[in-house]
Coordinates of C-alpha atoms in Angstrom, one line a residue:
M1 CA 90.9 95.3 40.2
T2 CA 89.4 97.9 42.5
E3 CA 86.9 100.5 41.3
V4 CA 88.4 103.7 40.2
D5 CA 87.3 107.1 41.5
V6 CA 87.2 109.1 38.3
E7 CA 86.9 112.3 40.3
D8 CA 90.3 111.7 42.0
P9 CA 93.2 113.3 40.1
S10 CA 95.7 111.0 41.7
E11 CA 93.9 108.0 40.1
W12 CA 94.2 109.7 36.7
A13 CA 97.9 110.5 37.3
A14 CA 98.7 106.9 38.2
R15 CA 96.9 105.7 35.0
F16 CA 98.7 108.2 32.8
A17 CA 102.0 107.4 34.4
L18 CA 101.6 103.7 33.3
L19 CA 100.6 104.9 29.8
G20 CA 103.6 107.4 29.8
D21 CA 106.1 104.6 29.4
E22 CA 106.6 103.6 25.7
T23 CA 107.4 100.0 26.4
R24 CA 104.2 99.5 28.5
L25 CA 102.1 101.4 26.0
R26 CA 103.4 99.2 23.2
L27 CA 102.5 96.1 25.2
L28 CA 99.1 97.4 26.1
T29 CA 98.3 98.2 22.5
A30 CA 99.6 94.8 21.4
M31 CA 97.4 93.0 24.0
H32 CA 94.4 95.1 23.0
A33 CA 94.9 94.1 19.3
R34 CA 95.7 90.5 20.0
P35 CA 94.7 89.2 23.5
G36 CA 96.3 86.0 24.8
L37 CA 99.8 86.2 23.4
G38 CA 102.9 84.9 25.3
V39 CA 105.7 87.2 26.3
G40 CA 107.8 86.4 23.2
E41 CA 104.9 87.1 20.8
L42 CA 104.0 90.3 22.6
A43 CA 107.7 91.4 22.6
A44 CA 107.9 90.8 18.8
R45 CA 104.6 92.6 18.1
A46 CA 105.7 95.5 20.3
G47 CA 109.1 95.7 18.7
I48 CA 110.9 95.3 22.1
G49 CA 113.2 92.7 23.8
E50 CA 111.7 89.8 25.8
N51 CA 113.4 91.0 29.0
A52 CA 112.0 94.5 28.6
A53 CA 108.6 93.0 27.9
S54 CA 108.7 90.8 31.0
Q55 CA 109.6 93.7 33.3
A56 CA 106.9 95.9 31.9
L57 CA 104.3 93.1 32.1
R58 CA 105.3 92.6 35.8
V59 CA 104.5 96.3 36.4
L60 CA 101.2 96.1 34.5
R61 CA 100.2 93.0 36.4
H62 CA 101.0 94.6 39.7
A63 CA 98.9 97.6 38.8
G64 CA 96.0 95.3 37.9
W65 CA 95.9 96.2 34.2
V66 CA 97.0 92.8 32.9
S67 CA 96.2 89.2 33.9
A68 CA 98.2 86.1 33.0
E69 CA 97.0 82.6 32.4
R70 CA 99.2 79.5 32.1
D71 CA 98.6 77.5 28.9
G72 CA 100.9 74.5 29.2
R73 CA 104.4 75.9 29.1
V74 CA 103.3 79.3 27.9
V75 CA 101.9 82.2 30.0
R76 CA 99.3 84.1 28.0
Y77 CA 98.6 87.8 28.8
F78 CA 95.3 89.6 28.7
L79 CA 94.1 93.1 29.5
R80 CA 91.9 93.1 32.5
N81 CA 88.3 94.2 32.0
D82 CA 88.8 97.9 32.6
A83 CA 86.5 100.2 30.6
I84 CA 88.7 103.3 31.1
V85 CA 91.9 101.5 29.9
H86 CA 90.0 100.1 26.8
R87 CA 88.6 103.5 26.0
I88 CA 92.0 105.1 26.2
L89 CA 93.6 102.4 24.0
H90 CA 90.8 102.8 21.5
D91 CA 91.4 106.5 21.4
I92 CA 95.2 106.0 21.0
L93 CA 94.7 103.3 18.3
G94 CA 92.0 105.2 16.4
A95 CA 89.4 102.5 16.9
H96 CA 91.6 99.5 16.2
H97 CA 95.2 99.0 15.2
A98 CA 95.5 99.6 11.4
A99 CA 98.5 97.4 11.0
T100 CA 98.1 93.9 9.7
P101 CA 97.9 91.3 12.5
D102 CA 101.5 90.2 12.1
E103 CA 103.0 93.6 11.7
P104 CA 105.0 95.0 14.7
L105 CA 103.7 98.1 16.4
G106 CA 105.5 101.4 15.9

């Protein structure tokens, strides 16, 4: 991921546009709370369908926010190491998600 110019309003607008989509935000918060889940597990935790999750993950990977690692037949998804994204998610989640680990978000 490239370094972000925090003084550039267009950088912030692009970040907030990604966060402005409920599906992507649900996936980001699910990955933040539980890194390394597959698309089916992420979809279930986020309370969305697998197709919607796959499409949103593709957008997040293209933007550089998410990485994927193959683990046998499963592709596991992780937040990229981006301090700004992590800070925003912590603020959104109020430190960490208060739900139990198996409880869907939202």
